[in-house]
Coordinates of C-alpha atoms and ligand atoms in Angstrom, one line a residue:
M106 CA -121.7 90.3 -109.3
S107 CA -120.0 93.1 -108.0
E108 CA -121.5 95.3 -105.1
T109 CA -122.4 99.0 -106.1
R110 CA -124.5 101.4 -105.1
E111 CA -125.4 102.3 -109.0
T112 CA -128.6 104.8 -108.8
R113 CA -130.0 104.2 -112.4
L114 CA -131.6 107.2 -113.9
T115 CA -134.2 106.8 -116.5
G116 CA -135.3 110.4 -118.5
V117 CA -134.8 110.7 -122.3
A118 CA -132.7 109.8 -125.1
A119 CA -132.1 113.5 -125.9
S120 CA -128.5 113.1 -127.3
D121 CA -126.5 110.0 -129.1
G122 CA -123.6 108.1 -127.6
V123 CA -122.5 106.9 -124.3
A124 CA -119.6 108.6 -121.7
V125 CA -118.8 107.7 -118.4
G126 CA -117.0 111.0 -116.8
K127 CA -116.3 112.8 -113.3
T128 CA -119.6 115.2 -112.4
F129 CA -119.7 118.5 -112.0
V130 CA -123.1 119.4 -110.7
H131 CA -124.0 123.2 -112.5
T132 CA -126.5 124.4 -109.4
P133 CA -127.0 128.5 -110.7
G134 CA -129.1 130.4 -108.7
P135 CA -129.2 130.8 -104.4
L136 CA -127.7 127.8 -103.1
T137 CA -129.2 126.7 -99.8
P138 CA -127.3 125.6 -97.2
D139 CA -127.4 122.2 -95.3
R140 CA -126.5 123.7 -92.4
E141 CA -127.2 126.7 -90.6
T142 CA -125.5 126.9 -87.0
I143 CA -122.6 124.4 -85.8
E144 CA -121.8 123.3 -82.2
R145 CA -119.3 125.6 -79.8
G146 CA -115.8 124.4 -79.8
S147 CA -115.4 124.1 -83.3
E148 CA -115.4 127.8 -84.2
K149 CA -112.0 127.9 -85.3
S150 CA -111.6 124.7 -87.3
E151 CA -114.7 126.0 -89.0
L152 CA -113.8 129.5 -90.2
A153 CA -109.9 127.3 -91.2
R154 CA -112.8 124.9 -93.2
F155 CA -113.5 128.3 -94.6
D156 CA -109.9 130.1 -95.7
E157 CA -109.6 126.4 -96.9
A158 CA -112.5 127.1 -99.3
V159 CA -111.7 130.3 -100.3
K160 CA -107.9 129.4 -101.2
I161 CA -109.6 126.4 -103.7
V162 CA -112.5 129.1 -105.0
V163 CA -109.1 131.3 -105.8
R164 CA -107.5 129.2 -107.0
K165 CA -109.8 128.0 -109.9
L166 CA -110.7 131.4 -110.4
T167 CA -106.9 131.6 -111.5
E168 CA -107.0 129.0 -113.6
T169 CA -110.2 129.8 -115.4
G170 CA -108.2 133.8 -116.0
E171 CA -105.0 132.2 -116.9
S172 CA -106.5 129.8 -119.7
L173 CA -108.7 133.3 -120.7
T174 CA -106.0 135.4 -121.1
A175 CA -104.2 132.6 -123.0
S176 CA -106.3 132.3 -125.9
G177 CA -107.0 135.9 -126.0
N178 CA -109.8 136.6 -123.8
E179 CA -108.4 139.2 -121.8
K180 CA -111.4 140.6 -121.0
E181 CA -113.5 137.7 -120.1
A182 CA -110.1 137.8 -117.8
E183 CA -110.5 140.9 -116.1
I184 CA -113.9 139.4 -114.7
F185 CA -111.7 136.3 -112.9
E186 CA -109.8 139.1 -111.5
A187 CA -111.8 141.4 -110.4
H188 CA -113.5 137.5 -108.3
I189 CA -110.3 136.7 -106.9
E190 CA -110.0 140.3 -105.4
F191 CA -113.6 140.4 -103.5
A192 CA -113.1 136.3 -102.2
E193 CA -109.4 137.4 -101.0
D194 CA -111.7 140.3 -99.5
S195 CA -110.7 141.4 -95.7
E196 CA -113.8 142.7 -94.8
L197 CA -115.9 139.0 -96.1
R198 CA -113.3 137.3 -94.2
D199 CA -114.1 139.6 -90.7
E200 CA -117.8 139.7 -91.7
V201 CA -118.1 135.7 -91.8
E202 CA -115.8 135.3 -89.1
A203 CA -117.8 137.4 -86.8
R204 CA -120.6 135.6 -87.4
V205 CA -118.6 132.2 -87.4
K206 CA -118.3 132.6 -83.5
S207 CA -121.9 133.5 -82.8
L208 CA -122.1 129.9 -83.9
E209 CA -123.8 130.6 -87.8
S210 CA -121.9 127.4 -90.0
P211 CA -119.7 129.3 -92.1
E212 CA -121.8 128.1 -95.4
A213 CA -125.2 130.2 -94.0
A214 CA -121.9 132.8 -93.2
V215 CA -120.2 133.9 -96.0
L216 CA -124.2 133.4 -98.0
A217 CA -125.4 135.9 -95.7
V218 CA -122.2 138.2 -96.2
G219 CA -122.7 138.1 -99.6
E220 CA -126.4 139.0 -99.9
E221 CA -125.7 141.4 -97.8
F222 CA -122.8 143.3 -100.1
A223 CA -124.8 142.6 -103.2
A224 CA -127.7 144.3 -101.6
M225 CA -124.6 147.3 -100.9
I226 CA -123.4 147.8 -104.1
A227 CA -126.8 147.3 -105.6
A228 CA -127.9 149.9 -104.1
M229 CA -125.2 152.1 -105.2
D230 CA -126.3 155.1 -108.0
D231 CA -124.3 153.5 -110.7
E232 CA -125.1 151.0 -113.0
Y233 CA -121.6 149.6 -113.4
M234 CA -121.7 149.1 -109.7
A235 CA -125.0 148.1 -109.7
A236 CA -124.4 145.5 -112.0
R237 CA -121.3 143.9 -110.2
A238 CA -123.8 143.1 -107.3
D239 CA -124.5 139.4 -109.5
D240 CA -120.3 138.8 -109.4
V241 CA -120.4 139.2 -105.5
R242 CA -123.1 137.3 -105.2
D243 CA -121.7 134.5 -107.5
V244 CA -118.3 134.6 -105.8
A245 CA -119.9 134.3 -102.1
S246 CA -121.8 130.6 -103.9
Q247 CA -118.7 129.5 -104.9
I248 CA -117.2 129.5 -101.6
A249 CA -120.1 127.7 -100.2
A250 CA -120.5 125.5 -102.5
E251 CA -117.3 124.4 -101.6
L252 CA -118.1 124.2 -97.6
I253 CA -121.3 122.4 -98.7
G254 CA -119.2 120.1 -101.1
C255 CA -120.4 120.5 -104.4
E256 CA -119.2 122.6 -107.6
A257 CA -121.9 125.6 -108.2
A258 CA -119.3 127.5 -110.2
G259 CA -120.8 128.9 -113.8
L260 CA -120.4 126.7 -116.4
E261 CA -117.8 128.6 -118.1
A262 CA -115.3 127.3 -115.2
L263 CA -115.3 123.4 -116.1
D264 CA -112.0 122.9 -116.0
R265 CA -111.4 119.4 -116.3
P266 CA -113.7 117.2 -119.0
S267 CA -116.7 116.5 -116.6
V268 CA -120.6 115.0 -117.3
I269 CA -122.5 117.4 -115.9
L270 CA -125.5 116.5 -113.2
A271 CA -128.0 119.8 -113.8
K272 CA -132.0 121.1 -113.1
S273 CA -131.7 122.3 -116.2
L274 CA -129.4 123.6 -118.7
A275 CA -130.0 127.1 -120.0
P276 CA -128.9 127.2 -124.3
S277 CA -126.4 130.2 -122.4
D278 CA -125.2 128.1 -120.2
T279 CA -124.2 125.5 -123.0
A280 CA -123.1 127.5 -125.4
R281 CA -120.5 129.0 -122.6
I282 CA -118.6 125.3 -121.7
P283 CA -115.0 125.1 -123.1
K284 CA -115.0 122.8 -126.0
G285 CA -113.9 119.7 -125.2
K286 CA -115.7 119.2 -121.4
A287 CA -119.0 118.0 -121.6
L288 CA -118.2 114.5 -121.9
G289 CA -122.6 113.8 -121.8
F290 CA -125.5 116.1 -119.7
V291 CA -127.6 114.6 -117.6
T292 CA -130.4 116.6 -116.9
A293 CA -134.0 117.1 -114.3
E294 CA -135.8 118.6 -116.8
G295 CA -136.2 119.6 -120.3
S296 CA -137.8 116.8 -123.8
K297 CA -136.5 116.0 -127.0
T298 CA -136.8 119.1 -128.8
S299 CA -135.7 121.6 -125.9
H300 CA -132.9 123.9 -126.2
V301 CA -130.2 121.9 -124.1
S302 CA -130.9 118.2 -126.5
I303 CA -130.8 120.5 -130.1
M304 CA -127.1 122.0 -128.2
A305 CA -126.4 118.6 -127.3
R306 CA -127.1 117.1 -130.3
S307 CA -125.2 119.9 -132.1
M308 CA -122.0 119.5 -130.3
G309 CA -121.7 115.6 -130.3
I310 CA -122.8 115.4 -126.7
P311 CA -124.9 112.1 -125.1
A312 CA -127.9 113.5 -123.4
V313 CA -130.2 111.9 -121.0
V314 CA -132.8 114.9 -120.2
G315 CA -136.0 114.6 -118.1
V316 CA -134.9 112.3 -115.7
G317 CA -136.7 114.1 -113.1
E318 CA -136.1 114.6 -109.3
I319 CA -134.1 111.0 -108.5
L320 CA -131.7 113.6 -109.7
E321 CA -131.2 115.5 -106.7
E322 CA -130.6 111.9 -104.8
T323 CA -127.0 111.7 -107.5
L324 CA -125.7 114.7 -107.1
G325 CA -123.6 113.7 -104.4
A326 CA -121.8 110.7 -107.5
E327 CA -118.1 111.2 -108.0
T328 CA -119.2 109.5 -111.9
V329 CA -122.1 108.9 -113.6
A330 CA -122.1 107.3 -116.7
V331 CA -124.7 108.2 -120.1
D332 CA -126.5 106.6 -122.8
G333 CA -127.9 109.4 -124.7
T334 CA -128.9 106.9 -127.3
E335 CA -131.1 104.9 -124.9
G336 CA -132.2 107.5 -122.7
Y337 CA -130.8 106.5 -119.3
A338 CA -127.5 107.2 -116.3
V339 CA -126.3 105.9 -113.9
A340 CA -125.3 107.4 -110.8
D341 CA -121.9 105.7 -109.6
P342 CA -121.1 103.5 -112.0
G343 CA -120.1 99.9 -110.0
P344 CA -117.2 97.7 -112.2
D345 CA -119.6 96.1 -114.5
T346 CA -121.9 98.5 -115.7
V347 CA -118.4 100.5 -116.3
S348 CA -117.2 98.1 -118.7
E349 CA -120.3 97.4 -120.1
F350 CA -120.9 101.2 -121.5
E351 CA -116.9 100.8 -122.4
A352 CA -118.3 98.6 -124.8
K353 CA -121.3 100.6 -126.1
A354 CA -118.7 103.5 -127.0
E355 CA -116.8 100.7 -128.6
E356 CA -119.8 99.7 -131.0
V357 CA -120.6 103.6 -131.7
A358 CA -116.6 104.2 -132.5
T359 CA -117.0 100.9 -135.1
E360 CA -120.8 102.8 -136.4
N361 CA -119.2 105.8 -136.6
A362 CA -116.4 104.3 -139.2
A363 CA -119.2 102.8 -140.9
L364 CA -120.1 106.2 -141.7
E365 CA -117.5 107.6 -142.9
E366 CA -117.8 107.1 -146.1
F367 CA -121.0 108.9 -146.7
K368 CA -119.4 112.2 -145.6
N369 CA -118.2 112.9 -148.6
V370 CA -121.2 112.1 -150.8
E371 CA -123.8 114.1 -152.0
G372 CA -127.7 113.7 -150.6
R373 CA -129.5 111.6 -153.2
T374 CA -132.0 108.7 -152.8
K375 CA -131.9 105.6 -154.4
D376 CA -133.4 106.0 -157.3
G377 CA -131.7 109.6 -157.6
T378 CA -133.5 112.1 -156.1
R379 CA -131.5 115.0 -155.1
I380 CA -132.2 115.9 -151.2
E381 CA -130.0 118.7 -149.9
I382 CA -128.5 117.4 -145.9
S383 CA -128.1 120.9 -144.1
A384 CA -126.7 121.1 -141.6
N385 CA -128.1 123.5 -138.1
L386 CA -125.4 126.2 -137.2
G387 CA -126.0 128.6 -133.9
S388 CA -122.2 129.6 -134.7
A389 CA -119.9 130.9 -137.9
K390 CA -116.8 128.7 -135.9
E391 CA -119.0 125.5 -136.3
A392 CA -119.3 125.5 -139.6
K393 CA -116.0 123.7 -140.1
D394 CA -117.0 120.8 -138.1
A395 CA -120.2 121.3 -140.0
I396 CA -118.4 120.9 -143.4
A397 CA -116.1 118.2 -142.1
Y398 CA -119.6 116.0 -141.5
G399 CA -120.9 116.6 -145.0
A400 CA -122.8 119.5 -144.6
E401 CA -124.1 120.4 -148.0
G402 CA -125.0 123.7 -146.7
V403 CA -126.7 125.4 -143.7
G404 CA -130.4 124.6 -143.6
L405 CA -130.7 126.5 -140.6
F406 CA -128.4 129.3 -138.6
R407 CA -129.7 130.1 -135.7
T408 CA -128.9 133.8 -135.3
E409 CA -130.1 133.9 -131.4
F410 CA -127.1 133.6 -130.3
L411 CA -124.9 135.9 -131.0
F412 CA -127.2 137.8 -129.4
M413 CA -127.7 135.6 -126.0
E414 CA -123.6 134.7 -125.5
R415 CA -123.4 139.2 -124.4
D416 CA -124.7 141.6 -122.6
E417 CA -125.2 144.0 -124.7
L418 CA -126.6 143.3 -128.9
P419 CA -124.0 142.9 -131.1
T420 CA -123.6 146.0 -133.6
E421 CA -124.4 145.9 -137.9
D422 CA -121.0 145.7 -138.0
E423 CA -120.6 142.9 -135.5
Q424 CA -123.6 140.6 -136.9
F425 CA -121.9 141.2 -140.6
E426 CA -118.7 139.6 -139.7
V427 CA -119.7 136.9 -137.9
Y428 CA -122.4 136.2 -141.5
K429 CA -119.9 136.8 -143.3
E430 CA -117.6 134.8 -141.4
A431 CA -120.6 131.9 -142.7
V432 CA -120.9 131.9 -145.9
E433 CA -117.7 132.2 -146.3
A434 CA -116.9 129.0 -145.0
F435 CA -120.2 127.3 -147.0
G436 CA -118.7 129.3 -150.9
E437 CA -121.3 128.6 -153.2
K438 CA -123.6 126.1 -150.6
P439 CA -126.3 128.0 -148.8
V440 CA -127.1 129.3 -145.5
I441 CA -129.7 130.0 -144.3
F442 CA -129.9 132.7 -141.5
R443 CA -133.4 132.7 -139.5
T444 CA -133.9 135.9 -138.6
L445 CA -133.5 136.5 -134.4
D446 CA -136.0 134.0 -132.3
V447 CA -135.9 134.9 -128.9
G448 CA -139.0 134.8 -126.6
G449 CA -140.4 131.4 -124.9
D450 CA -137.5 130.1 -123.5
K451 CA -134.6 132.5 -124.6
D452 CA -134.2 135.4 -123.5
L453 CA -132.4 138.1 -124.6
P454 CA -130.1 140.4 -123.0
G455 CA -130.6 144.5 -124.0
V456 CA -134.2 144.2 -124.9
E457 CA -136.9 144.3 -122.5
Q458 CA -139.4 141.1 -122.3
P459 CA -142.4 141.1 -120.8
V460 CA -143.2 138.6 -118.1
E461 CA -145.1 136.4 -120.0
E462 CA -148.3 133.9 -118.5
N463 CA -147.2 131.9 -121.5
P464 CA -144.4 132.9 -123.5
F465 CA -144.6 130.1 -125.9
L466 CA -147.8 131.6 -127.3
G467 CA -146.2 135.2 -126.7
W468 CA -143.7 138.2 -128.1
R469 CA -141.5 136.2 -129.5
G470 CA -139.4 136.1 -133.3
I471 CA -140.9 138.1 -135.8
R472 CA -143.7 139.5 -134.0
M473 CA -141.2 141.0 -131.5
C474 CA -138.8 141.6 -134.5
L475 CA -141.6 143.8 -136.2
D476 CA -141.9 146.1 -133.4
V477 CA -138.4 146.8 -132.6
P478 CA -137.4 147.5 -136.1
G479 CA -134.1 148.7 -134.0
L480 CA -133.0 145.2 -133.3
F481 CA -134.5 143.9 -136.9
K482 CA -133.7 146.3 -139.0
P483 CA -129.2 145.9 -138.5
Q484 CA -130.1 142.5 -138.1
I485 CA -131.7 142.6 -142.0
R486 CA -128.5 145.2 -143.0
A487 CA -126.2 142.6 -141.8
L488 CA -127.5 140.1 -143.7
L489 CA -127.8 142.0 -147.5
R490 CA -123.9 143.1 -146.8
A491 CA -123.1 138.9 -146.3
A492 CA -125.4 137.6 -149.2
A493 CA -122.3 139.9 -151.3
F494 CA -119.6 137.4 -150.2
G495 CA -121.6 133.8 -150.8
N496 CA -124.8 132.6 -150.6
A497 CA -126.9 133.7 -148.5
K498 CA -130.7 133.6 -148.2
V499 CA -132.9 134.3 -145.1
M500 CA -136.2 132.9 -142.8
F501 CA -138.4 134.6 -140.5
P502 CA -139.7 132.7 -137.6
M503 CA -143.1 132.3 -135.7
V504 CA -145.5 133.3 -139.0
A505 CA -148.9 133.1 -138.0
D506 CA -150.1 135.0 -140.8
V507 CA -148.9 136.5 -144.5
S508 CA -149.3 140.2 -143.2
E509 CA -145.9 139.6 -140.7
V510 CA -144.3 138.5 -144.1
V511 CA -145.4 141.2 -146.4
A512 CA -144.5 143.0 -143.6
A513 CA -140.7 141.3 -142.9
K514 CA -140.5 141.5 -147.0
K515 CA -140.8 145.4 -146.7
V516 CA -137.8 145.5 -144.2
V517 CA -135.8 144.0 -146.6
D518 CA -136.7 146.1 -148.9
E519 CA -136.7 149.1 -147.1
C520 CA -132.7 148.3 -146.2
R521 CA -131.9 147.3 -149.4
A522 CA -133.1 150.8 -150.5
E523 CA -131.0 152.7 -147.8
L524 CA -127.9 150.7 -148.2
E525 CA -127.9 151.0 -151.8
A526 CA -128.5 155.1 -150.6
E527 CA -125.0 154.6 -149.1
G528 CA -123.4 153.2 -151.2
V529 CA -122.7 150.3 -149.3
S530 CA -122.3 147.0 -151.2
F531 CA -125.0 144.1 -150.7
G532 CA -126.5 140.5 -152.2
D533 CA -128.6 139.1 -153.2
I534 CA -130.8 137.1 -150.4
S535 CA -134.0 135.2 -151.4
V536 CA -136.3 134.6 -148.7
G537 CA -138.0 132.2 -146.8
V538 CA -140.8 131.6 -144.3
M539 CA -140.7 129.2 -141.0
V540 CA -143.6 126.6 -141.3
E541 CA -144.2 126.1 -137.3
T542 CA -147.2 127.0 -136.5
P543 CA -150.2 125.3 -137.5
A544 CA -151.9 128.4 -139.1
A545 CA -148.4 128.7 -141.1
A546 CA -149.5 125.2 -142.5
V547 CA -152.9 125.3 -143.1
C548 CA -152.3 129.1 -145.1
A549 CA -149.5 127.6 -147.0
H550 CA -150.9 128.2 -150.6
V551 CA -152.0 131.9 -149.5
I552 CA -147.9 132.2 -148.0
A553 CA -146.1 130.2 -150.9
P554 CA -146.4 133.1 -153.8
E555 CA -144.6 135.7 -151.7
V556 CA -142.2 133.1 -150.6
S557 CA -138.5 131.3 -152.7
F558 CA -139.1 128.3 -150.0
F559 CA -140.6 127.3 -147.0
S560 CA -138.2 125.3 -143.9
I561 CA -140.5 123.6 -141.9
G562 CA -139.7 123.8 -137.7
T563 CA -141.0 120.3 -136.7
N564 CA -140.0 121.7 -132.8
D565 CA -142.8 124.1 -132.8
L566 CA -144.6 122.7 -135.3
V567 CA -145.5 119.8 -133.0
Q568 CA -145.9 121.3 -129.5
Y569 CA -148.3 124.0 -131.2
T570 CA -150.6 121.5 -133.2
L571 CA -150.5 118.7 -130.1
A572 CA -150.9 121.5 -127.3
A573 CA -147.7 119.9 -126.2
D574 CA -145.2 122.2 -124.2
R575 CA -142.0 121.4 -126.2
G576 CA -140.2 121.0 -122.7
N577 CA -141.8 119.5 -120.5
E578 CA -140.6 115.8 -120.2
K579 CA -143.8 114.4 -118.9
L580 CA -145.4 115.2 -122.6
E581 CA -142.2 113.8 -124.2
H582 CA -145.2 110.9 -125.6
L583 CA -146.2 113.7 -127.4
Q584 CA -143.7 114.8 -129.1
S585 CA -143.1 113.4 -131.9
A586 CA -144.0 115.0 -136.2
D587 CA -144.4 111.3 -136.6
H588 CA -147.9 112.4 -136.4
P589 CA -150.9 112.4 -138.2
S590 CA -152.1 115.6 -137.2
V591 CA -148.6 116.8 -137.8
L592 CA -147.8 114.7 -141.2
R593 CA -151.1 116.5 -142.8
L594 CA -149.5 119.8 -141.9
I595 CA -146.2 119.0 -143.6
G596 CA -148.6 117.4 -146.4
M597 CA -150.6 120.8 -146.7
T598 CA -147.2 122.5 -147.0
C599 CA -145.8 121.2 -149.4
E600 CA -148.7 120.5 -151.2
A601 CA -148.6 124.4 -151.4
A602 CA -145.0 124.4 -152.3
K603 CA -145.7 122.6 -155.2
D604 CA -148.6 124.7 -156.9
A605 CA -146.2 128.1 -156.2
G606 CA -143.3 126.8 -157.0
I607 CA -141.0 126.9 -153.9
W608 CA -139.5 123.9 -152.4
V609 CA -139.4 122.4 -148.9
G610 CA -137.7 121.7 -146.5
V611 CA -137.2 120.4 -143.0
C612 CA -135.1 121.9 -140.0
G613 CA -136.5 120.6 -136.9
E614 CA -134.9 118.2 -134.9
A615 CA -137.3 115.9 -137.3
A616 CA -134.9 116.2 -140.4
G617 CA -132.2 113.9 -138.7
E618 CA -134.2 111.1 -136.9
P619 CA -133.9 108.2 -139.5
D620 CA -137.5 106.6 -139.1
L621 CA -139.1 109.7 -140.2
M622 CA -136.7 110.7 -143.4
P623 CA -138.9 108.9 -145.3
K624 CA -141.8 109.6 -144.5
L625 CA -140.4 113.5 -145.1
I626 CA -139.4 113.2 -148.1
S627 CA -142.2 111.0 -149.6
L628 CA -144.5 113.8 -149.2
G629 CA -142.5 116.4 -151.3
V630 CA -139.4 117.9 -148.6
T631 CA -136.7 118.1 -150.7
E632 CA -133.9 119.2 -148.0
L633 CA -133.1 118.2 -144.6
S634 CA -131.2 120.0 -141.8
M635 CA -130.5 118.8 -138.5
S636 CA -126.9 118.9 -136.2
A637 CA -124.3 118.6 -138.2
P638 CA -122.7 114.9 -136.1
R639 CA -126.5 113.4 -137.4
I640 CA -125.1 114.1 -141.4
P641 CA -123.4 111.1 -142.5
R642 CA -126.2 108.6 -140.9
A643 CA -129.2 111.2 -142.7
K644 CA -127.7 110.9 -146.2
K645 CA -126.7 106.7 -146.3
V646 CA -130.6 106.5 -145.2
V647 CA -132.0 108.5 -147.8
S648 CA -129.6 106.1 -150.5
E649 CA -131.9 103.2 -149.1
V650 CA -135.0 105.5 -150.0
L651 CA -137.2 105.2 -153.0
Y652 CA -138.5 108.3 -153.9
R653 CA -141.1 106.9 -155.9
S654 CA -142.9 104.9 -153.0
R655 CA -144.5 108.1 -153.4
F656 CA -148.2 106.2 -152.6
L657 CA -147.1 105.7 -149.1
T658 CA -147.8 109.4 -148.4
A659 CA -151.7 108.9 -148.5
Q660 CA -151.1 106.2 -145.5
Y661 CA -148.7 108.2 -143.4
T662 CA -151.3 111.7 -143.7
H663 CA -154.8 109.6 -143.5
A664 CA -156.5 111.1 -140.6
T665 CA -157.5 107.2 -139.5
H666 CA -154.3 106.3 -139.5
R667 CA -152.8 105.0 -135.7
L668 CA -149.5 106.0 -135.2
P669 CA -147.7 104.4 -131.6
T670 CA -148.4 107.3 -129.0
S671 CA -150.5 105.0 -126.7
D672 CA -147.4 102.5 -127.5
R673 CA -144.9 105.2 -126.2
R674 CA -147.1 106.1 -123.8
E675 CA -147.3 102.5 -122.3
R676 CA -143.3 102.2 -122.9
R677 CA -142.9 105.5 -121.2
E678 CA -144.4 103.7 -117.8
T679 CA -143.1 100.6 -117.6
Ligands
PEP911 C1 -138.6 124.3 -134.7 O1 -139.0 125.3 -133.8 O2 -138.2 122.8 -134.9 C2 -137.0 124.9 -134.7 C3 -136.3 125.0 -135.8 O3 -137.1 126.1 -134.0 P1 -136.4 126.3 -132.7 O4 -136.4 124.9 -132.2 O5 -135.6 127.1 -132.7 O6 -137.7 126.7 -132.0
MG912 MG1 -138.5 127.3 -133.6

């Protein structure tokens, strides 16, 4: 066996697949210089290093600007031009030079000068200029990062296919990654249902999350191998490990080829019960890929990404265009739009959100929307207008009480009346509710008569039922819908739906887990919505399920039935 400097990072298997690639370290926020001072006599060479770092940053910024211009994003390209101007600014150079001459390290100097300039700009009585303070900090960090030897640029600057190493990745970070440039993710924080994992799965990118502090020791690694199926990564893999990963990649490719034939079949159990297999989308742009994977509709369109990827709220017309594009792409197939669900781990530029001690138990989802009509109504109006062009449905997130459903439906009625009075055309839209709080599941019989369908959000339902933060990697063993408490709540929801004559889908990540599919179907779920790359396998699994074996239901939901929670804990500890 050849000698290597390999480091193994064990974490959560967040998104299937394997990859080996060069690393890109994403370190947002303030950087800490590794040295504050330099030795006397080295001033000249340290200044030369600074000039070289500026050159590299300018080259990278120029390349990013050019590729944005080439893809028609001139406005974004202008931001990079301003960044270049600051990087080459003579005042910045002079200040850094003065500090280096008094033996401050160039990395500490550029960060300090960047901070001084940013503070000056932020204090200006001009909103536009004040907003530029972050740009200045950003450029100073990029130069410092070059000097320190790590890349601090935003993920939009990712210019070669890489494995991204980060402490954590916010949904807005992942949304900015240029297509095809992320080979894999390895993060210190996060769990299977945190949004970075969901994004990774929908982008088909192998990911290992929640590896913990060991990540910091590997930030200098040149290459990393990721196994998102097994949940581990290897930093600086030796030749044997690289060959092993290449063999695994081949296996995955063969397996995917065998699933090809399921892309175009209808979701049906072995004994013929129709189960719709749909996709979870974060944008209309993903529709084409989802259809190619065999999506029979959209079970969850997360509208918040449209709000988060920009600095201002999208207008009604802008939203209408996006929703219309999505429903048109799917023709007669249903597209279920989930109204804005921010709060928790999702921030919203443009709406002031209070700092909350427990944001997951806070002002989020339908609670926020009902309080801010200026946010909610344009969205509902845009959805009603888009419904004229396809099969649009709408559902409300984070419902805990029937009164919220009644109030939200009232807003839908008001918007319909407004559009009618204005002579604006709109279509029929059926209204559903996400069941993702234990309260909604327990009171499903009260809510069901008010709506046309339920969609169970197992990600939140699990965290609220088991009181286990979905983003906390230490609680991974509790992050499963395969727990009697959760299965019982799903069973109760399905019973209530059956009594009211409405259907039930699952759009949380559990819908795409092969082991859970037979259980969900036996409980009465007739639609499973998941990250698009999981669809072919889901159709295959469903085709092997016997719907008639519903007697199994009692076994799944019986309170005394032991599920492998303790086994999972043991596995985690070994
Ligand atoms: C869920 O909670 O299961 C869900 C689908 O919503 P999100 O993951 O966006 O919170
Ligand atoms: Mg949710």
